[in-house]
XYZ file of C-alpha atoms in Angstrom:
342
model
C 39.653 -259.464 18.816
C 43.268 -260.636 18.177
C 45.963 -258.468 16.652
C 45.564 -259.949 13.162
C 41.797 -259.404 13.179
C 42.276 -255.880 14.520
C 44.785 -255.113 11.757
C 42.405 -256.430 9.075
C 39.551 -254.391 10.520
C 41.632 -251.195 10.559
C 42.890 -251.817 7.008
C 39.380 -252.436 5.718
C 38.044 -249.344 7.493
C 40.752 -247.136 5.994
C 40.053 -248.472 2.496
C 36.320 -247.791 2.905
C 37.017 -244.255 4.143
C 39.375 -243.613 1.241
C 36.798 -244.922 -1.232
C 34.048 -242.721 0.216
C 36.367 -239.690 0.294
C 37.184 -240.160 -3.390
C 33.510 -239.506 -4.208
C 32.738 -236.943 -1.544
C 35.657 -234.580 -2.217
C 34.584 -233.542 -5.762
C 30.999 -233.142 -4.534
C 32.180 -230.749 -1.828
C 34.051 -228.695 -4.417
C 31.027 -228.679 -6.722
C 28.799 -227.483 -3.900
C 31.171 -224.549 -3.352
C 31.025 -223.631 -7.060
C 27.961 -221.856 -8.445
C 27.382 -222.890 -12.050
C 25.756 -220.325 -14.358
C 24.855 -221.102 -17.970
C 25.271 -218.729 -20.909
C 23.346 -219.526 -24.099
C 25.278 -218.253 -27.126
C 23.800 -218.158 -30.621
C 27.015 -218.270 -32.669
C 29.454 -221.173 -33.236
C 32.264 -221.822 -30.771
C 35.010 -220.239 -32.904
C 32.978 -217.095 -33.695
C 34.350 -213.809 -32.329
C 31.089 -213.125 -30.449
C 31.282 -216.504 -28.696
C 34.976 -216.028 -27.975
C 34.112 -212.778 -26.202
C 31.583 -214.683 -24.070
C 34.287 -217.193 -23.160
C 36.564 -214.288 -22.211
C 33.800 -212.942 -19.969
C 33.371 -216.356 -18.357
C 37.112 -216.586 -17.657
C 37.184 -213.137 -16.063
C 34.353 -214.079 -13.717
C 35.853 -217.465 -12.886
C 39.286 -216.016 -12.141
C 38.018 -213.122 -10.041
C 35.648 -215.219 -7.954
C 38.493 -217.741 -7.523
C 36.341 -220.458 -8.983
C 33.320 -219.812 -6.784
C 31.299 -218.836 -9.863
C 31.722 -220.747 -13.106
C 30.000 -219.589 -16.282
C 29.491 -222.381 -18.796
C 29.125 -221.134 -22.371
C 26.942 -223.187 -24.713
C 27.526 -222.068 -28.330
C 25.489 -222.403 -31.518
C 22.067 -222.453 -29.892
C 22.765 -225.681 -27.972
C 20.462 -224.612 -25.126
C 17.925 -222.355 -26.838
C 17.623 -220.757 -30.251
C 17.429 -216.984 -30.661
C 13.623 -216.920 -30.907
C 13.103 -218.965 -27.719
C 15.319 -216.799 -25.514
C 12.741 -214.021 -24.823
C 10.816 -216.638 -22.822
C 13.685 -218.744 -21.514
C 15.875 -215.989 -20.079
C 13.335 -214.057 -17.955
C 12.053 -217.354 -16.548
C 15.518 -218.282 -15.326
C 15.707 -221.374 -17.560
C 19.136 -220.005 -18.510
C 21.246 -217.434 -16.636
C 22.833 -215.433 -19.467
C 22.021 -215.185 -23.150
C 23.644 -213.698 -26.213
C 20.723 -212.193 -28.134
C 19.906 -210.152 -31.225
C 18.389 -206.751 -30.426
C 15.801 -206.885 -33.213
C 14.101 -209.952 -31.747
C 13.810 -208.332 -28.291
C 12.334 -204.970 -29.295
C 8.870 -206.538 -29.425
C 9.220 -207.511 -25.758
C 11.061 -204.342 -24.652
C 10.054 -201.493 -27.022
C 12.393 -199.005 -25.303
C 15.349 -201.108 -26.477
C 14.630 -199.822 -29.983
C 16.696 -196.769 -29.000
C 19.773 -198.680 -30.129
C 18.243 -199.491 -33.527
C 17.182 -195.974 -34.526
C 18.705 -195.404 -37.995
C 21.161 -192.580 -38.678
C 20.607 -191.291 -35.136
C 24.088 -191.578 -33.630
C 27.101 -189.599 -34.809
C 29.444 -192.577 -34.581
C 30.271 -195.526 -32.338
C 31.967 -193.230 -29.810
C 28.625 -191.455 -29.437
C 26.953 -194.850 -28.847
C 29.524 -195.734 -26.189
C 29.152 -192.374 -24.411
C 25.395 -192.822 -24.360
C 25.446 -196.359 -22.978
C 28.040 -195.358 -20.390
C 25.804 -192.517 -19.220
C 24.344 -193.548 -15.831
C 21.068 -191.661 -16.420
C 20.507 -193.347 -19.789
C 21.368 -196.764 -18.380
C 19.105 -196.323 -15.354
C 16.112 -195.572 -17.605
C 16.840 -198.459 -19.965
C 17.771 -200.885 -17.182
C 14.487 -200.167 -15.393
C 12.523 -200.982 -18.545
C 14.462 -204.197 -19.070
C 14.085 -205.230 -15.430
C 10.299 -205.080 -15.846
C 10.708 -207.891 -18.368
C 13.041 -209.886 -16.133
C 16.397 -209.223 -17.807
C 19.502 -207.119 -17.268
C 21.863 -205.774 -19.954
C 25.410 -206.905 -19.165
C 27.323 -205.817 -22.261
C 26.986 -204.847 -25.897
C 28.612 -206.616 -28.804
C 28.824 -205.664 -32.469
C 28.678 -207.215 -35.920
C 31.707 -205.097 -36.836
C 32.692 -201.780 -38.336
C 29.851 -201.861 -40.847
C 26.207 -202.792 -41.266
C 24.528 -202.537 -44.643
C 22.852 -204.412 -47.479
C 24.176 -207.398 -49.392
C 22.490 -207.724 -52.782
C 22.579 -209.174 -56.267
C 22.233 -205.789 -57.942
C 23.673 -202.457 -56.763
C 21.777 -200.478 -54.121
C 23.970 -197.430 -54.441
C 21.110 -194.931 -54.566
C 17.815 -194.806 -52.733
C 15.928 -195.090 -56.051
C 17.449 -198.541 -56.575
C 15.611 -199.910 -53.526
C 12.251 -199.464 -55.250
C 10.575 -202.804 -55.961
C 13.306 -204.801 -54.218
C 12.573 -207.450 -51.581
C 15.000 -207.238 -48.685
C 15.194 -209.701 -45.810
C 14.609 -208.040 -42.411
C 15.327 -209.588 -39.012
C 13.089 -207.462 -36.800
C 10.560 -204.624 -36.535
C 12.950 -201.684 -36.789
C 15.025 -203.092 -39.698
C 11.719 -203.707 -41.533
C 10.663 -200.077 -41.019
C 14.021 -198.909 -42.370
C 13.679 -201.088 -45.470
C 10.168 -199.712 -46.097
C 11.423 -196.145 -45.633
C 14.082 -196.745 -48.294
C 11.370 -197.886 -50.724
C 11.831 -201.676 -50.632
C 9.601 -204.434 -49.267
C 10.776 -206.191 -46.105
C 10.651 -209.989 -46.111
C 10.770 -211.995 -42.886
C 12.517 -215.339 -43.136
C 14.779 -217.466 -40.955
C 18.521 -216.941 -41.158
C 18.972 -220.434 -42.548
C 16.680 -219.633 -45.504
C 18.475 -216.461 -46.666
C 21.095 -218.170 -48.861
C 18.510 -220.152 -50.823
C 16.224 -217.109 -50.898
C 18.965 -215.104 -52.593
C 19.918 -217.966 -54.889
C 16.334 -218.555 -56.058
C 15.383 -214.895 -56.341
C 12.848 -214.951 -53.504
C 14.685 -211.949 -52.062
C 16.976 -209.408 -53.721
C 19.065 -208.530 -50.695
C 19.634 -208.911 -46.988
C 20.375 -206.503 -44.147
C 23.712 -207.834 -42.887
C 27.372 -207.204 -41.973
C 30.664 -208.274 -43.620
C 31.374 -211.254 -41.363
C 27.777 -212.458 -41.476
C 27.970 -212.341 -45.277
C 31.285 -214.194 -45.170
C 30.389 -216.814 -42.567
C 27.119 -217.687 -44.300
C 28.776 -217.742 -47.740
C 26.511 -215.058 -49.167
C 29.411 -214.165 -51.466
C 28.288 -217.104 -53.617
C 24.904 -215.496 -54.314
C 25.560 -211.718 -54.069
C 27.700 -209.294 -56.035
C 27.396 -206.134 -53.928
C 27.676 -205.077 -50.316
C 26.579 -201.514 -49.543
C 28.637 -200.356 -46.551
C 27.453 -197.864 -43.953
C 29.125 -197.037 -40.616
C 27.948 -199.419 -37.894
C 26.329 -196.553 -35.973
C 23.964 -195.778 -38.888
C 22.165 -199.142 -38.961
C 22.495 -200.981 -35.677
C 20.920 -204.181 -34.493
C 23.718 -205.373 -32.242
C 24.093 -208.597 -30.322
C 23.690 -208.108 -26.571
C 24.575 -210.273 -23.598
C 21.684 -210.230 -21.137
C 21.254 -211.798 -17.709
C 18.167 -213.153 -16.004
C 17.066 -210.877 -13.181
C 16.185 -214.017 -11.203
C 19.817 -215.101 -11.338
C 21.152 -211.598 -10.682
C 18.939 -211.128 -7.640
C 20.099 -214.417 -6.111
C 23.787 -213.439 -6.202
C 25.703 -211.938 -3.290
C 26.590 -208.226 -3.688
C 30.325 -208.944 -4.021
C 29.658 -211.415 -6.867
C 27.340 -208.914 -8.567
C 30.145 -206.350 -8.423
C 32.645 -208.769 -9.981
C 30.236 -209.733 -12.795
C 29.415 -206.068 -13.532
C 33.127 -205.163 -13.773
C 33.866 -208.218 -15.929
C 30.983 -207.236 -18.231
C 32.526 -203.822 -18.826
C 35.876 -205.350 -19.740
C 34.274 -208.032 -21.891
C 32.412 -205.350 -23.846
C 35.620 -203.520 -24.798
C 37.284 -206.830 -25.673
C 34.311 -207.939 -27.784
C 33.932 -204.670 -29.704
C 37.607 -204.617 -30.710
C 37.669 -208.303 -31.617
C 34.610 -208.005 -33.890
C 35.653 -204.714 -35.483
C 39.089 -206.081 -36.368
C 37.623 -209.268 -37.813
C 34.973 -207.452 -39.852
C 37.653 -205.482 -41.703
C 39.233 -208.795 -42.686
C 35.836 -210.164 -43.737
C 35.233 -207.142 -45.993
C 38.584 -207.760 -47.676
C 37.726 -211.449 -48.088
C 34.422 -210.503 -49.757
C 36.302 -208.324 -52.235
C 38.610 -211.233 -53.016
C 35.458 -213.180 -53.940
C 34.573 -210.445 -56.469
C 31.942 -208.813 -54.238
C 31.886 -205.024 -54.526
C 32.165 -203.390 -51.085
C 30.610 -200.010 -51.812
C 31.062 -197.109 -49.417
C 27.817 -195.132 -49.610
C 28.879 -191.479 -50.123
C 27.860 -189.027 -47.429
C 25.617 -187.097 -49.838
C 23.611 -190.274 -50.563
C 23.769 -191.344 -46.929
C 22.028 -188.080 -46.009
C 19.205 -188.928 -48.426
C 18.761 -192.302 -46.752
C 18.766 -190.618 -43.353
C 16.100 -188.122 -44.455
C 13.870 -190.950 -45.709
C 14.198 -192.743 -42.364
C 13.606 -189.673 -40.188
C 9.904 -190.477 -39.458
C 11.043 -193.653 -37.643
C 12.214 -191.506 -34.721
C 8.705 -190.125 -34.252
C 7.272 -193.655 -34.447
C 9.629 -194.660 -31.647
C 8.573 -191.685 -29.526
C 4.887 -192.372 -30.120
C 5.311 -195.994 -29.077
C 7.405 -195.350 -25.968
C 5.867 -192.173 -24.579
C 7.693 -190.490 -21.692
C 10.324 -193.215 -21.441
C 11.157 -192.788 -25.124
C 11.442 -189.004 -24.744
C 13.854 -189.372 -21.838
C 16.044 -191.871 -23.685
C 16.158 -189.732 -26.829
C 17.040 -186.684 -24.706
C 19.976 -188.575 -23.196
C 21.231 -189.553 -26.649
C 21.066 -185.901 -27.672
C 22.856 -184.828 -24.506
C 25.733 -187.171 -25.289
C 25.948 -186.010 -28.897
C 28.090 -183.011 -27.971
C 31.727 -183.977 -27.389
């Protein structure tokens, strides 16, 4: 081979190597990065989704890019009702879910939906930070293939949006109120109204056409879904009185496949994401309540004397929970009581 031929051969070889390297290098990086998918149920700009993105960033930064959580908003991967099957199977790694839909699968989870059972949100936080409480609940959730990563909230308030006032318990009689799960339906029945199950997308038209008289909701849900066009009243109760919070869960299949150091990073990031999410949603819900008032919707603070009447009417729900959950339910309720004093 002469010098010219040798030079051409070397030049061609280098070009081929460069071309191959241009494809192989990204693949090598991708192989070093573990991709996990998080199915969110709210739109991209929603505060709940933004908290999920914050969580994803924390994990990405602290694993130095070795774990990347991709957040898919607005039900792009699965809708809320499909997640109880998709998440335990490992079809998705994380999911933002609504508690009410999951109580049928994990009855013990109803502990967070018991009405008028917690003193305030600080009491809720103390309870869920209690290692004994979490161990009991986590064990029950693990049996169904999921792990609770962090709580979210609909805001500072959860109550009833309606056409006519629901200021007193007597005013619930004969009303049809949309419920989004078993426990909210029991609460509506206890207050004297009839629960109606319908999809979220049907609530606006249901209110407009008189199919339902009200909906169990929160200020930002009422604002985002434009309920202010079809309601005139929002009965406000503290968020701890009527809870059906969003939760971010993880598939136990995914969790079990992670290295211990990655598990530790994700657990710590979950704790920080929870605090971030709760503040973000509480702050926004106060703004949403003000926006509702600007649309001529009455935001009515249920007086404590009336609130106590509602609580008394709902008291049998606690016994129903205990009957359904047996020894596990007793232990969880005992832990809530233990954390009441502070």
